[in-house]
Amino acid sequence: MEKTIYIENQEAMSLLAKKIAKTMFDGFVICLSGDLGAGKTTFTQYLGRHLGIKDPINSPTFTIMKMYEHTPKLTHIDAYRLEHQGDDSDIEEFIGGEGVTVIEWYPYIHSALPKHYLAMDIEWLGETKRKILVKGTGRYEKTVKILNH
């Protein structure tokens, strides 16, 4: 199941993150793609706020992964530097476990992903405007359905 959403401003991005946060379950995986500056980290920051995380959330580009010990725990992965690692990254042990996992640049580690996840492909349309294609299968279809309302 998929849904295209148009975001006009930061407030709308925050609302999208809030709606998704309300549907999360333990082991929830969100996979984000989009060009540099599309809003992957911004979405993750809003999601973290709606989960109650007070710590600053920034892109783990150079560390590859950051964990925010909270309930639920948030694991934030930036796979940008793993593009040419193939199956040698051993990152799959951190995906879909306890809490919530958000993966930026997920196509670079596609073989490490679980069978089902929520994918959000973000396209930059202007300074604050974005087009987001949200796709989900299995348990993630419920999240996509909620975005229709």
PDB file of C-alpha atoms in Angstrom:
ATOM      1  CA  MET A   1       0.000   0.000   0.000  1.00  0.00           C
ATOM      2  CA  GLU A   2       1.267   3.495  -0.755  1.00  0.00           C
ATOM      3  CA  LYS A   3       0.257   7.114  -0.372  1.00  0.00           C
ATOM      4  CA  THR A   4       1.707  10.349  -1.775  1.00  0.00           C
ATOM      5  CA  ILE A   5       1.757  13.253   0.661  1.00  0.00           C
ATOM      6  CA  TYR A   6       2.610  16.869  -0.097  1.00  0.00           C
ATOM      7  CA  ILE A   7       4.263  18.810   2.707  1.00  0.00           C
ATOM      8  CA  GLU A   8       3.984  22.599   2.528  1.00  0.00           C
ATOM      9  CA  ASN A   9       5.993  23.584   5.628  1.00  0.00           C
ATOM     10  CA  GLN A  10       7.806  22.397   8.763  1.00  0.00           C
ATOM     11  CA  GLU A  11       4.561  22.234  10.728  1.00  0.00           C
ATOM     12  CA  ALA A  12       3.150  19.741   8.216  1.00  0.00           C
ATOM     13  CA  MET A  13       6.331  17.633   8.464  1.00  0.00           C
ATOM     14  CA  SER A  14       5.951  17.600  12.252  1.00  0.00           C
ATOM     15  CA  LEU A  15       2.299  16.550  11.933  1.00  0.00           C
ATOM     16  CA  LEU A  16       3.271  13.700   9.602  1.00  0.00           C
ATOM     17  CA  ALA A  17       5.864  12.500  12.123  1.00  0.00           C
ATOM     18  CA  LYS A  18       3.277  12.715  14.911  1.00  0.00           C
ATOM     19  CA  LYS A  19       0.753  10.615  12.972  1.00  0.00           C
ATOM     20  CA  ILE A  20       3.380   7.968  12.255  1.00  0.00           C
ATOM     21  CA  ALA A  21       4.610   7.966  15.870  1.00  0.00           C
ATOM     22  CA  LYS A  22       1.102   7.079  17.037  1.00  0.00           C
ATOM     23  CA  THR A  23       1.141   3.875  14.956  1.00  0.00           C
ATOM     24  CA  MET A  24       4.525   2.551  16.038  1.00  0.00           C
ATOM     25  CA  PHE A  25       5.140  -0.808  17.654  1.00  0.00           C
ATOM     26  CA  ASP A  26       8.280  -2.416  19.072  1.00  0.00           C
ATOM     27  CA  GLY A  27      10.596  -3.242  16.175  1.00  0.00           C
ATOM     28  CA  PHE A  28       9.126  -0.530  13.895  1.00  0.00           C
ATOM     29  CA  VAL A  29      11.456   0.299  10.967  1.00  0.00           C
ATOM     30  CA  ILE A  30      11.253   3.497   8.918  1.00  0.00           C
ATOM     31  CA  CYS A  31      13.421   3.691   5.801  1.00  0.00           C
ATOM     32  CA  LEU A  32      14.073   7.162   4.372  1.00  0.00           C
ATOM     33  CA  SER A  33      15.467   8.155   1.000  1.00  0.00           C
ATOM     34  CA  GLY A  34      15.883  11.436  -0.813  1.00  0.00           C
ATOM     35  CA  ASP A  35      18.581  13.792  -2.002  1.00  0.00           C
ATOM     36  CA  LEU A  36      20.808  15.711   0.394  1.00  0.00           C
ATOM     37  CA  GLY A  37      18.655  18.336   2.096  1.00  0.00           C
ATOM     38  CA  ALA A  38      15.365  16.606   1.274  1.00  0.00           C
ATOM     39  CA  GLY A  39      14.343  16.354   4.934  1.00  0.00           C
ATOM     40  CA  LYS A  40      15.350  12.890   6.133  1.00  0.00           C
ATOM     41  CA  THR A  41      17.032  14.095   9.308  1.00  0.00           C
ATOM     42  CA  THR A  42      14.402  16.794   9.867  1.00  0.00           C
ATOM     43  CA  PHE A  43      11.688  14.136   9.778  1.00  0.00           C
ATOM     44  CA  THR A  44      13.693  12.025  12.252  1.00  0.00           C
ATOM     45  CA  GLN A  45      14.057  15.012  14.595  1.00  0.00           C
ATOM     46  CA  TYR A  46      10.301  15.581  14.590  1.00  0.00           C
ATOM     47  CA  LEU A  47       9.655  11.879  15.099  1.00  0.00           C
ATOM     48  CA  GLY A  48      12.021  11.843  18.075  1.00  0.00           C
ATOM     49  CA  ARG A  49      10.254  14.825  19.632  1.00  0.00           C
ATOM     50  CA  HIS A  50       6.879  13.110  19.238  1.00  0.00           C
ATOM     51  CA  LEU A  51       8.312  10.008  20.878  1.00  0.00           C
ATOM     52  CA  GLY A  52       9.362  12.193  23.815  1.00  0.00           C
ATOM     53  CA  ILE A  53      13.115  12.279  23.167  1.00  0.00           C
ATOM     54  CA  LYS A  54      14.640  15.462  24.578  1.00  0.00           C
ATOM     55  CA  ASP A  55      18.218  14.922  23.321  1.00  0.00           C
ATOM     56  CA  PRO A  56      19.230  16.715  20.129  1.00  0.00           C
ATOM     57  CA  ILE A  57      18.895  14.416  17.126  1.00  0.00           C
ATOM     58  CA  ASN A  58      21.303  15.007  14.276  1.00  0.00           C
ATOM     59  CA  SER A  59      22.512  13.022  11.318  1.00  0.00           C
ATOM     60  CA  PRO A  60      24.860  10.159  12.185  1.00  0.00           C
ATOM     61  CA  THR A  61      26.605  10.421   8.801  1.00  0.00           C
ATOM     62  CA  PHE A  62      30.113  10.005  10.204  1.00  0.00           C
ATOM     63  CA  THR A  63      29.278   7.680  13.091  1.00  0.00           C
ATOM     64  CA  ILE A  64      26.774   5.724  10.957  1.00  0.00           C
ATOM     65  CA  MET A  65      24.507   5.038  13.940  1.00  0.00           C
ATOM     66  CA  LYS A  66      23.233   6.782  17.075  1.00  0.00           C
ATOM     67  CA  MET A  67      21.062   5.270  19.759  1.00  0.00           C
ATOM     68  CA  TYR A  68      18.763   7.324  21.939  1.00  0.00           C
ATOM     69  CA  GLU A  69      18.019   5.460  25.161  1.00  0.00           C
ATOM     70  CA  HIS A  70      14.415   6.310  25.771  1.00  0.00           C
ATOM     71  CA  THR A  71      11.132   4.441  25.839  1.00  0.00           C
ATOM     72  CA  PRO A  72      10.809   3.572  23.071  1.00  0.00           C
ATOM     73  CA  LYS A  73      14.482   3.432  22.172  1.00  0.00           C
ATOM     74  CA  LEU A  74      15.348   5.133  18.880  1.00  0.00           C
ATOM     75  CA  THR A  75      18.140   3.792  16.692  1.00  0.00           C
ATOM     76  CA  HIS A  76      19.062   6.286  13.950  1.00  0.00           C
ATOM     77  CA  ILE A  77      21.187   4.902  11.104  1.00  0.00           C
ATOM     78  CA  ASP A  78      22.669   6.873   8.228  1.00  0.00           C
ATOM     79  CA  ALA A  79      23.739   4.362   5.577  1.00  0.00           C
ATOM     80  CA  TYR A  80      25.243   6.962   3.219  1.00  0.00           C
ATOM     81  CA  ARG A  81      28.824   5.850   3.917  1.00  0.00           C
ATOM     82  CA  LEU A  82      27.860   2.168   3.565  1.00  0.00           C
ATOM     83  CA  GLU A  83      27.015   2.422  -0.135  1.00  0.00           C
ATOM     84  CA  HIS A  84      29.903   0.234  -1.265  1.00  0.00           C
ATOM     85  CA  GLN A  85      30.027  -2.053   1.786  1.00  0.00           C
ATOM     86  CA  GLY A  86      27.569  -4.580   0.406  1.00  0.00           C
ATOM     87  CA  ASP A  87      26.777  -7.253   2.977  1.00  0.00           C
ATOM     88  CA  ASP A  88      29.923  -6.532   5.008  1.00  0.00           C
ATOM     89  CA  SER A  89      28.439  -3.849   7.264  1.00  0.00           C
ATOM     90  CA  ASP A  90      26.840  -6.186   9.884  1.00  0.00           C
ATOM     91  CA  ILE A  91      24.272  -3.440  10.452  1.00  0.00           C
ATOM     92  CA  GLU A  92      21.272  -5.789  10.286  1.00  0.00           C
ATOM     93  CA  GLU A  93      21.650  -6.755  13.965  1.00  0.00           C
ATOM     94  CA  PHE A  94      20.607  -3.197  14.895  1.00  0.00           C
ATOM     95  CA  ILE A  95      17.558  -3.038  12.598  1.00  0.00           C
ATOM     96  CA  GLY A  96      14.079  -3.918  13.793  1.00  0.00           C
ATOM     97  CA  GLY A  97      15.074  -4.839  17.327  1.00  0.00           C
ATOM     98  CA  GLU A  98      13.950  -3.135  20.483  1.00  0.00           C
ATOM     99  CA  GLY A  99      12.218   0.196  19.946  1.00  0.00           C
ATOM    100  CA  VAL A 100      12.185   2.080  16.662  1.00  0.00           C
ATOM    101  CA  THR A 101      14.782   2.144  13.876  1.00  0.00           C
ATOM    102  CA  VAL A 102      15.059   4.987  11.358  1.00  0.00           C
ATOM    103  CA  ILE A 103      17.395   4.422   8.413  1.00  0.00           C
ATOM    104  CA  GLU A 104      18.486   7.240   6.121  1.00  0.00           C
ATOM    105  CA  TRP A 105      19.770   6.224   2.652  1.00  0.00           C
ATOM    106  CA  TYR A 106      18.224   2.759   3.076  1.00  0.00           C
ATOM    107  CA  PRO A 107      18.774   1.635  -0.546  1.00  0.00           C
ATOM    108  CA  TYR A 108      22.504   1.378   0.289  1.00  0.00           C
ATOM    109  CA  ILE A 109      21.827  -1.456   2.744  1.00  0.00           C
ATOM    110  CA  HIS A 110      18.759  -2.984   1.140  1.00  0.00           C
ATOM    111  CA  SER A 111      19.961  -6.557   1.734  1.00  0.00           C
ATOM    112  CA  ALA A 112      20.092  -5.900   5.516  1.00  0.00           C
ATOM    113  CA  LEU A 113      16.469  -4.749   5.735  1.00  0.00           C
ATOM    114  CA  PRO A 114      13.656  -6.842   7.175  1.00  0.00           C
ATOM    115  CA  LYS A 115      10.927  -8.161   4.888  1.00  0.00           C
ATOM    116  CA  HIS A 116       8.469  -5.440   5.967  1.00  0.00           C
ATOM    117  CA  TYR A 117       9.123  -1.775   6.797  1.00  0.00           C
ATOM    118  CA  LEU A 118       7.724   1.699   6.197  1.00  0.00           C
ATOM    119  CA  ALA A 119       9.511   3.452   3.310  1.00  0.00           C
ATOM    120  CA  MET A 120       9.393   7.201   2.836  1.00  0.00           C
ATOM    121  CA  ASP A 121      10.900   8.587  -0.346  1.00  0.00           C
ATOM    122  CA  ILE A 122      11.232  12.365   0.059  1.00  0.00           C
ATOM    123  CA  GLU A 123      11.473  14.678  -2.938  1.00  0.00           C
ATOM    124  CA  TRP A 124      12.504  18.323  -2.574  1.00  0.00           C
ATOM    125  CA  LEU A 125      10.005  20.653  -4.308  1.00  0.00           C
ATOM    126  CA  GLY A 126      11.112  23.984  -2.851  1.00  0.00           C
ATOM    127  CA  GLU A 127      12.457  25.652   0.280  1.00  0.00           C
ATOM    128  CA  THR A 128       9.798  24.096   2.540  1.00  0.00           C
ATOM    129  CA  LYS A 129       7.761  21.958   0.122  1.00  0.00           C
ATOM    130  CA  ARG A 130       8.226  18.205  -0.161  1.00  0.00           C
ATOM    131  CA  LYS A 131       6.557  15.317  -1.943  1.00  0.00           C
ATOM    132  CA  ILE A 132       6.713  12.129   0.106  1.00  0.00           C
ATOM    133  CA  LEU A 133       5.825   8.702  -1.212  1.00  0.00           C
ATOM    134  CA  VAL A 134       5.006   6.510   1.784  1.00  0.00           C
ATOM    135  CA  LYS A 135       4.933   2.743   1.237  1.00  0.00           C
ATOM    136  CA  GLY A 136       4.201  -0.023   3.677  1.00  0.00           C
ATOM    137  CA  THR A 137       3.471  -3.728   3.631  1.00  0.00           C
ATOM    138  CA  GLY A 138       2.396  -6.139   6.336  1.00  0.00           C
ATOM    139  CA  ARG A 139       1.820  -4.421   9.689  1.00  0.00           C
ATOM    140  CA  TYR A 140       2.956  -1.126   8.149  1.00  0.00           C
ATOM    141  CA  GLU A 141      -0.164  -0.879   5.961  1.00  0.00           C
ATOM    142  CA  LYS A 142      -2.036   0.407   9.031  1.00  0.00           C
ATOM    143  CA  THR A 143       0.310   3.392   9.163  1.00  0.00           C
ATOM    144  CA  VAL A 144      -0.215   4.210   5.504  1.00  0.00           C
ATOM    145  CA  LYS A 145      -4.012   3.977   5.949  1.00  0.00           C
ATOM    146  CA  ILE A 146      -3.932   6.423   8.866  1.00  0.00           C
ATOM    147  CA  LEU A 147      -2.122   8.951   6.672  1.00  0.00           C
ATOM    148  CA  ASN A 148      -5.207   9.088   4.457  1.00  0.00           C
ATOM    149  CA  HIS A 149      -7.148  10.829   7.242  1.00  0.00           C
TER     150      HIS A 149
END
